[in-house]
Amino acid sequence: MRSYGQYCSIARALDVVGDRWTLLIVRELLIQGPCRFTDLKNGLPGIAANLLSTRLRELEQAELIERHEAPPPIATTLYRLTEAGHALEPALKAVGLWGMRYMSTVDRQDTFLPQWLAYAPAWFTVDADPEAPPVVVQLDVGDAHAVMEISGGRVETHVGRADSPDLVLNGPANAVLGLLMGVIDLDVATQIGLTATGSRDVLSRLRPIAESAAHAS
Amino acid sequence: MRSYGQYCSIARALDVVGDRWTLLIVRELLIQGPCRFTDLKNGLPGIAANLLSTRLRELEQAELIERHEAPPPIATTLYRLTEAGHALEPALKAVGLWGMRYMSTVDRQDTFLPQWLAYAPAWFTVDADPEAPPVVVQLDVGDAHAVMEISGGRVETHVGRADSPDLVLNGPANAVLGLLMGVIDLDVATQIGLTATGSRDVLSRLRPIAESAAHAS
DNA sequence: CCGGATCCCCAGGGATACTG
DNA sequence: CAGTATCCCTGGGGATCCGG
């Protein structure tokens, strides 16, 4: 990207990460950890291979990521965030929090990956009642499955299924995540296809982070 | 901008404000208030007029800004942020906070405008001692002049000069702002051309916001 | 002078194919 | 699997011009 040539920290930041796809590459590395080239390509539907290659080179030069030749049994190069790259997390969260206003609808064309089902609650919701006993929520959106563990003030998530969840939320992405993120309420979510199986009152355990509370992890 | 086509709030946000210049236009409207076309063009050195025109149209369609036909004596159209546009402030602050790491050096080519001298301390520093009496700091970088009023826990700024400041900081942009933002210390700032006239101990009144504390105003 | 519109040129992005 | 090479096309930059 051409530099804006301004002595302003916002413009300087955009000089480094303002290019198309760049912040989404950082997003994938933040939520997935160190990735192979192919992992990144799969996590960024639509990106051209040459462009990913170019971006990775630029990010490495900017010292936001570093290549790491993993020994067997991996035996391939992994890309991982440096400290400076990891420091983008608060900025990405703030941007994502603002973008939440566009999450109430979903287009048929939109791609949706399991890891996004997992990271969204982890980044943008908190346990509203830290003293209460732990609960587990299973999220199912098509073929994407994730588990939320709400406990001690924190919400932790991972891709996959739970053994005996207290609640199972199933439906289209905007119904499940829209409800969790607080952009739609339970009535609307149900209307657009949400089915909630189990104890619905665990939903009150979850509080979406308000914009005014955007902050570092 | 082409849509990323992902059901992810970060990707959705970038669909709207990820284009070149877009976030900087929002920055100008945030720090300047409602602006004329020419004000924006002047505040964004290097932008082509047609591109500014295009971006303003896109931003209006996205309902982040709105045109306002101001009556005489202004008698021209003003562009101002809507609620949704204003809601970008936390995200811009978080991005700017991350970009602070690139503020220790300044290139001769870099442009620097008086309003940036004013907004940076207001956005990225706080009064470390709210109980102490108010102090006034004058900032001079070339032809750019700004005033900081540190009082009651807050740091307020405006472009211009103060009558009887408690401290005057003069020097290149990276010396003055780098010092205030905490990216360089007083010794280094002095080495690269800072002159501090008045009571230097008022500098201790100022605390740069740490990354972990990035939050809404 | 303000608020654009038009035109031309080039860099950057997208799609596909190909290679070590 | 991990990229590179190629081609095409869109979008951005710069200058100029035009109506109010």
Short mmCIF file of N, CA and C in Angstrom, two decimals, chain A residues 95-201:
data_model
loop_
_atom_site.label_atom_id
_atom_site.label_comp_id
_atom_site.label_asym_id
_atom_site.label_seq_id
_atom_site.Cartn_x
_atom_site.Cartn_y
_atom_site.Cartn_z
N VAL A 95 -12.72 -2.99 16.14
CA VAL A 95 -13.30 -2.96 14.79
C VAL A 95 -14.46 -3.96 14.70
N GLY A 96 -14.25 -5.15 15.23
CA GLY A 96 -15.29 -6.17 15.19
C GLY A 96 -16.51 -5.78 16.00
N LEU A 97 -16.27 -5.08 17.08
CA LEU A 97 -17.39 -4.62 17.91
C LEU A 97 -18.23 -3.62 17.14
N TRP A 98 -17.56 -2.77 16.40
CA TRP A 98 -18.31 -1.80 15.59
C TRP A 98 -19.06 -2.52 14.47
N GLY A 99 -18.42 -3.52 13.89
CA GLY A 99 -19.02 -4.25 12.78
C GLY A 99 -20.21 -5.09 13.19
N MET A 100 -20.37 -5.28 14.50
CA MET A 100 -21.48 -6.09 15.01
C MET A 100 -22.83 -5.58 14.52
N ARG A 101 -22.90 -4.30 14.25
CA ARG A 101 -24.17 -3.73 13.79
C ARG A 101 -24.60 -4.27 12.44
N TYR A 102 -23.69 -4.94 11.75
CA TYR A 102 -24.04 -5.49 10.44
C TYR A 102 -24.25 -7.00 10.49
N MET A 103 -24.38 -7.53 11.71
CA MET A 103 -24.45 -8.98 11.86
C MET A 103 -25.87 -9.51 12.00
N SER A 104 -26.86 -8.65 11.92
CA SER A 104 -28.23 -9.14 12.12
C SER A 104 -28.75 -9.89 10.90
N THR A 105 -28.16 -9.66 9.76
CA THR A 105 -28.58 -10.39 8.57
C THR A 105 -27.40 -11.16 8.00
N VAL A 106 -27.73 -12.22 7.27
CA VAL A 106 -26.69 -13.01 6.63
C VAL A 106 -27.13 -13.31 5.21
N ASP A 107 -26.21 -13.19 4.31
CA ASP A 107 -26.49 -13.43 2.90
C ASP A 107 -26.21 -14.90 2.58
N ARG A 108 -26.97 -15.44 1.64
CA ARG A 108 -26.73 -16.83 1.24
C ARG A 108 -25.29 -17.00 0.75
N GLN A 109 -24.77 -15.95 0.16
CA GLN A 109 -23.44 -16.01 -0.43
C GLN A 109 -22.35 -16.05 0.64
N ASP A 110 -22.66 -15.53 1.82
CA ASP A 110 -21.63 -15.39 2.84
C ASP A 110 -21.04 -16.74 3.24
N THR A 111 -19.74 -16.77 3.34
CA THR A 111 -19.11 -17.97 3.87
C THR A 111 -19.08 -17.88 5.39
N PHE A 112 -19.02 -19.03 6.00
CA PHE A 112 -19.03 -19.08 7.46
C PHE A 112 -18.22 -20.30 7.88
N LEU A 113 -17.23 -20.08 8.72
CA LEU A 113 -16.36 -21.17 9.12
C LEU A 113 -16.48 -21.46 10.61
N PRO A 114 -16.26 -22.70 10.99
CA PRO A 114 -16.40 -23.10 12.39
C PRO A 114 -15.60 -22.23 13.35
N GLN A 115 -14.40 -21.85 12.97
CA GLN A 115 -13.59 -21.08 13.92
C GLN A 115 -14.19 -19.71 14.23
N TRP A 116 -14.98 -19.19 13.28
CA TRP A 116 -15.62 -17.90 13.56
C TRP A 116 -16.75 -18.06 14.56
N LEU A 117 -17.39 -19.22 14.50
CA LEU A 117 -18.45 -19.52 15.46
C LEU A 117 -17.88 -19.56 16.88
N ALA A 118 -16.62 -19.95 16.95
CA ALA A 118 -15.99 -20.08 18.27
C ALA A 118 -15.43 -18.75 18.76
N TYR A 119 -14.77 -18.01 17.87
CA TYR A 119 -14.07 -16.83 18.37
C TYR A 119 -15.02 -15.69 18.76
N ALA A 120 -16.15 -15.59 18.06
CA ALA A 120 -17.04 -14.46 18.31
C ALA A 120 -17.51 -14.39 19.76
N PRO A 121 -18.06 -15.49 20.32
CA PRO A 121 -18.46 -15.40 21.72
C PRO A 121 -17.27 -15.16 22.65
N ALA A 122 -16.13 -15.76 22.33
CA ALA A 122 -14.96 -15.61 23.20
C ALA A 122 -14.49 -14.16 23.24
N TRP A 123 -14.58 -13.49 22.12
CA TRP A 123 -14.08 -12.12 22.06
C TRP A 123 -15.10 -11.09 22.53
N PHE A 124 -16.37 -11.37 22.29
CA PHE A 124 -17.35 -10.30 22.42
C PHE A 124 -18.42 -10.53 23.47
N THR A 125 -18.27 -11.59 24.27
CA THR A 125 -19.22 -11.76 25.37
C THR A 125 -18.44 -12.06 26.65
N VAL A 126 -19.10 -11.81 27.78
CA VAL A 126 -18.51 -12.14 29.07
C VAL A 126 -19.54 -12.88 29.91
N ASP A 127 -19.05 -13.57 30.91
CA ASP A 127 -19.91 -14.25 31.87
C ASP A 127 -20.49 -13.20 32.81
N ALA A 128 -21.83 -13.07 32.79
CA ALA A 128 -22.48 -12.02 33.57
C ALA A 128 -22.53 -12.36 35.06
N ASP A 129 -22.34 -13.61 35.40
CA ASP A 129 -22.44 -14.02 36.80
C ASP A 129 -21.28 -14.96 37.17
N PRO A 130 -20.14 -14.38 37.50
CA PRO A 130 -18.93 -15.16 37.75
C PRO A 130 -19.07 -16.15 38.90
N GLU A 131 -19.99 -15.86 39.82
CA GLU A 131 -20.12 -16.71 41.00
C GLU A 131 -20.92 -17.98 40.72
N ALA A 132 -21.72 -17.93 39.67
CA ALA A 132 -22.60 -19.07 39.38
C ALA A 132 -21.79 -20.26 38.87
N PRO A 133 -22.35 -21.45 38.96
CA PRO A 133 -21.63 -22.65 38.51
C PRO A 133 -21.41 -22.62 37.00
N PRO A 134 -20.39 -23.32 36.54
CA PRO A 134 -20.06 -23.35 35.10
C PRO A 134 -21.22 -23.94 34.28
N VAL A 135 -21.40 -23.41 33.09
CA VAL A 135 -22.36 -24.00 32.16
C VAL A 135 -21.70 -24.17 30.80
N VAL A 136 -22.23 -25.10 30.04
CA VAL A 136 -21.68 -25.39 28.72
C VAL A 136 -22.78 -25.23 27.67
N VAL A 137 -22.47 -24.49 26.62
CA VAL A 137 -23.44 -24.27 25.54
C VAL A 137 -22.85 -24.81 24.24
N GLN A 138 -23.67 -25.56 23.54
CA GLN A 138 -23.27 -26.10 22.25
C GLN A 138 -23.86 -25.24 21.14
N LEU A 139 -23.04 -24.85 20.18
CA LEU A 139 -23.52 -24.04 19.06
C LEU A 139 -23.44 -24.85 17.77
N ASP A 140 -24.53 -24.89 17.04
CA ASP A 140 -24.55 -25.62 15.77
C ASP A 140 -25.10 -24.74 14.67
N VAL A 141 -24.26 -24.48 13.69
CA VAL A 141 -24.70 -23.72 12.51
C VAL A 141 -24.30 -24.54 11.29
N GLY A 142 -25.28 -25.23 10.73
CA GLY A 142 -24.94 -26.09 9.60
C GLY A 142 -23.91 -27.12 10.02
N ASP A 143 -22.81 -27.17 9.31
CA ASP A 143 -21.76 -28.13 9.65
C ASP A 143 -20.76 -27.58 10.66
N ALA A 144 -20.96 -26.34 11.06
CA ALA A 144 -20.03 -25.73 12.03
C ALA A 144 -20.52 -25.99 13.45
N HIS A 145 -19.61 -26.48 14.29
CA HIS A 145 -19.95 -26.79 15.66
C HIS A 145 -18.93 -26.17 16.59
N ALA A 146 -19.40 -25.57 17.68
CA ALA A 146 -18.50 -25.00 18.66
C ALA A 146 -19.09 -25.15 20.05
N VAL A 147 -18.21 -25.07 21.03
CA VAL A 147 -18.61 -25.23 22.42
C VAL A 147 -18.21 -23.99 23.20
N MET A 148 -19.14 -23.49 23.99
CA MET A 148 -18.83 -22.37 24.89
C MET A 148 -18.83 -22.88 26.32
N GLU A 149 -17.79 -22.54 27.04
CA GLU A 149 -17.75 -22.87 28.46
C GLU A 149 -17.75 -21.58 29.25
N ILE A 150 -18.85 -21.35 29.95
CA ILE A 150 -19.04 -20.10 30.68
C ILE A 150 -18.78 -20.37 32.15
N SER A 151 -17.75 -19.74 32.67
CA SER A 151 -17.33 -20.10 34.01
C SER A 151 -16.42 -19.04 34.61
N GLY A 152 -16.72 -18.68 35.85
CA GLY A 152 -15.82 -17.79 36.59
C GLY A 152 -15.58 -16.44 35.94
N GLY A 153 -16.59 -15.93 35.26
CA GLY A 153 -16.45 -14.61 34.65
C GLY A 153 -15.94 -14.64 33.23
N ARG A 154 -15.52 -15.83 32.80
CA ARG A 154 -14.94 -15.91 31.46
C ARG A 154 -15.77 -16.79 30.53
N VAL A 155 -15.62 -16.53 29.27
CA VAL A 155 -16.26 -17.36 28.25
C VAL A 155 -15.16 -17.94 27.38
N GLU A 156 -14.98 -19.23 27.45
CA GLU A 156 -13.98 -19.88 26.61
C GLU A 156 -14.66 -20.76 25.59
N THR A 157 -14.08 -20.84 24.43
CA THR A 157 -14.72 -21.57 23.34
C THR A 157 -13.72 -22.44 22.61
N HIS A 158 -14.23 -23.44 21.95
CA HIS A 158 -13.41 -24.20 21.02
C HIS A 158 -14.31 -24.84 19.98
N VAL A 159 -13.72 -25.16 18.85
CA VAL A 159 -14.46 -25.82 17.78
C VAL A 159 -14.75 -27.26 18.19
N GLY A 160 -15.91 -27.75 17.85
CA GLY A 160 -16.24 -29.14 18.15
C GLY A 160 -17.55 -29.29 18.90
N ARG A 161 -17.77 -30.45 19.48
CA ARG A 161 -19.02 -30.75 20.17
C ARG A 161 -18.77 -31.00 21.65
N ALA A 162 -19.81 -30.79 22.44
CA ALA A 162 -19.73 -31.05 23.88
C ALA A 162 -20.46 -32.35 24.21
N ASP A 163 -20.06 -32.97 25.31
CA ASP A 163 -20.70 -34.23 25.69
C ASP A 163 -22.13 -34.02 26.18
N SER A 164 -22.28 -33.19 27.18
CA SER A 164 -23.62 -32.98 27.73
C SER A 164 -23.83 -31.50 28.01
N PRO A 165 -24.09 -30.74 26.96
CA PRO A 165 -24.25 -29.30 27.12
C PRO A 165 -25.52 -28.96 27.90
N ASP A 166 -25.49 -27.84 28.61
CA ASP A 166 -26.68 -27.38 29.31
C ASP A 166 -27.69 -26.78 28.34
N LEU A 167 -27.17 -26.31 27.21
CA LEU A 167 -28.04 -25.69 26.22
C LEU A 167 -27.45 -25.92 24.84
N VAL A 168 -28.32 -26.18 23.87
CA VAL A 168 -27.87 -26.31 22.49
C VAL A 168 -28.59 -25.27 21.64
N LEU A 169 -27.83 -24.46 20.94
CA LEU A 169 -28.41 -23.48 20.03
C LEU A 169 -28.14 -23.92 18.60
N ASN A 170 -29.21 -24.02 17.83
CA ASN A 170 -29.07 -24.47 16.45
C ASN A 170 -29.85 -23.53 15.54
N GLY A 171 -29.29 -23.24 14.39
CA GLY A 171 -29.98 -22.37 13.45
C GLY A 171 -29.00 -21.69 12.52
N PRO A 172 -29.50 -20.76 11.72
CA PRO A 172 -28.60 -20.02 10.84
C PRO A 172 -27.64 -19.13 11.64
N ALA A 173 -26.56 -18.77 11.01
CA ALA A 173 -25.50 -18.04 11.71
C ALA A 173 -26.01 -16.75 12.34
N ASN A 174 -26.83 -16.01 11.62
CA ASN A 174 -27.27 -14.74 12.18
C ASN A 174 -28.22 -14.93 13.35
N ALA A 175 -28.92 -16.08 13.39
CA ALA A 175 -29.80 -16.34 14.52
C ALA A 175 -28.98 -16.68 15.76
N VAL A 176 -28.04 -17.61 15.61
CA VAL A 176 -27.24 -18.07 16.75
C VAL A 176 -26.32 -16.95 17.25
N LEU A 177 -25.50 -16.41 16.35
CA LEU A 177 -24.54 -15.39 16.79
C LEU A 177 -25.22 -14.06 17.06
N GLY A 178 -26.22 -13.73 16.26
CA GLY A 178 -26.95 -12.48 16.49
C GLY A 178 -27.53 -12.45 17.89
N LEU A 179 -28.07 -13.57 18.32
CA LEU A 179 -28.62 -13.64 19.67
C LEU A 179 -27.53 -13.49 20.72
N LEU A 180 -26.45 -14.25 20.56
CA LEU A 180 -25.37 -14.21 21.55
C LEU A 180 -24.71 -12.84 21.63
N MET A 181 -24.60 -12.18 20.46
CA MET A 181 -23.93 -10.89 20.42
C MET A 181 -24.85 -9.74 20.83
N GLY A 182 -26.13 -10.07 21.01
CA GLY A 182 -27.06 -9.04 21.46
C GLY A 182 -27.58 -8.13 20.37
N VAL A 183 -27.41 -8.51 19.10
CA VAL A 183 -27.92 -7.64 18.04
C VAL A 183 -29.37 -7.99 17.70
N ILE A 184 -29.84 -9.17 18.11
CA ILE A 184 -31.27 -9.49 17.99
C ILE A 184 -31.70 -10.17 19.30
N ASP A 185 -32.98 -10.17 19.57
CA ASP A 185 -33.44 -10.81 20.81
C ASP A 185 -33.95 -12.22 20.52
N LEU A 186 -34.34 -12.91 21.57
CA LEU A 186 -34.70 -14.32 21.43
C LEU A 186 -35.91 -14.52 20.52
N ASP A 187 -36.88 -13.62 20.61
CA ASP A 187 -38.07 -13.75 19.75
C ASP A 187 -37.68 -13.69 18.28
N VAL A 188 -36.91 -12.68 17.94
CA VAL A 188 -36.50 -12.53 16.54
C VAL A 188 -35.65 -13.72 16.12
N ALA A 189 -34.74 -14.13 16.98
CA ALA A 189 -33.88 -15.27 16.66
C ALA A 189 -34.72 -16.51 16.36
N THR A 190 -35.75 -16.72 17.18
CA THR A 190 -36.62 -17.88 16.96
C THR A 190 -37.35 -17.77 15.63
N GLN A 191 -37.79 -16.56 15.33
CA GLN A 191 -38.49 -16.35 14.05
C GLN A 191 -37.63 -16.68 12.85
N ILE A 192 -36.34 -16.41 12.94
CA ILE A 192 -35.48 -16.64 11.78
C ILE A 192 -34.81 -18.00 11.85
N GLY A 193 -35.31 -18.87 12.73
CA GLY A 193 -34.90 -20.26 12.62
C GLY A 193 -34.09 -20.82 13.77
N LEU A 194 -34.00 -20.08 14.89
CA LEU A 194 -33.24 -20.61 16.02
C LEU A 194 -34.05 -21.67 16.78
N THR A 195 -33.39 -22.75 17.13
CA THR A 195 -33.99 -23.69 18.07
C THR A 195 -33.06 -23.81 19.26
N ALA A 196 -33.63 -23.62 20.44
CA ALA A 196 -32.85 -23.69 21.67
C ALA A 196 -33.31 -24.90 22.47
N THR A 197 -32.40 -25.83 22.67
CA THR A 197 -32.74 -27.06 23.38
C THR A 197 -31.98 -27.12 24.70
N GLY A 198 -32.73 -27.24 25.79
CA GLY A 198 -32.08 -27.29 27.08
C GLY A 198 -32.56 -26.13 27.94
N SER A 199 -31.76 -25.74 28.91
CA SER A 199 -32.17 -24.70 29.84
C SER A 199 -31.84 -23.32 29.27
N ARG A 200 -32.88 -22.65 28.81
CA ARG A 200 -32.68 -21.36 28.16
C ARG A 200 -32.20 -20.27 29.11
N ASP A 201 -32.39 -20.50 30.39
CA ASP A 201 -32.02 -19.44 31.32
C ASP A 201 -30.51 -19.23 31.39
#
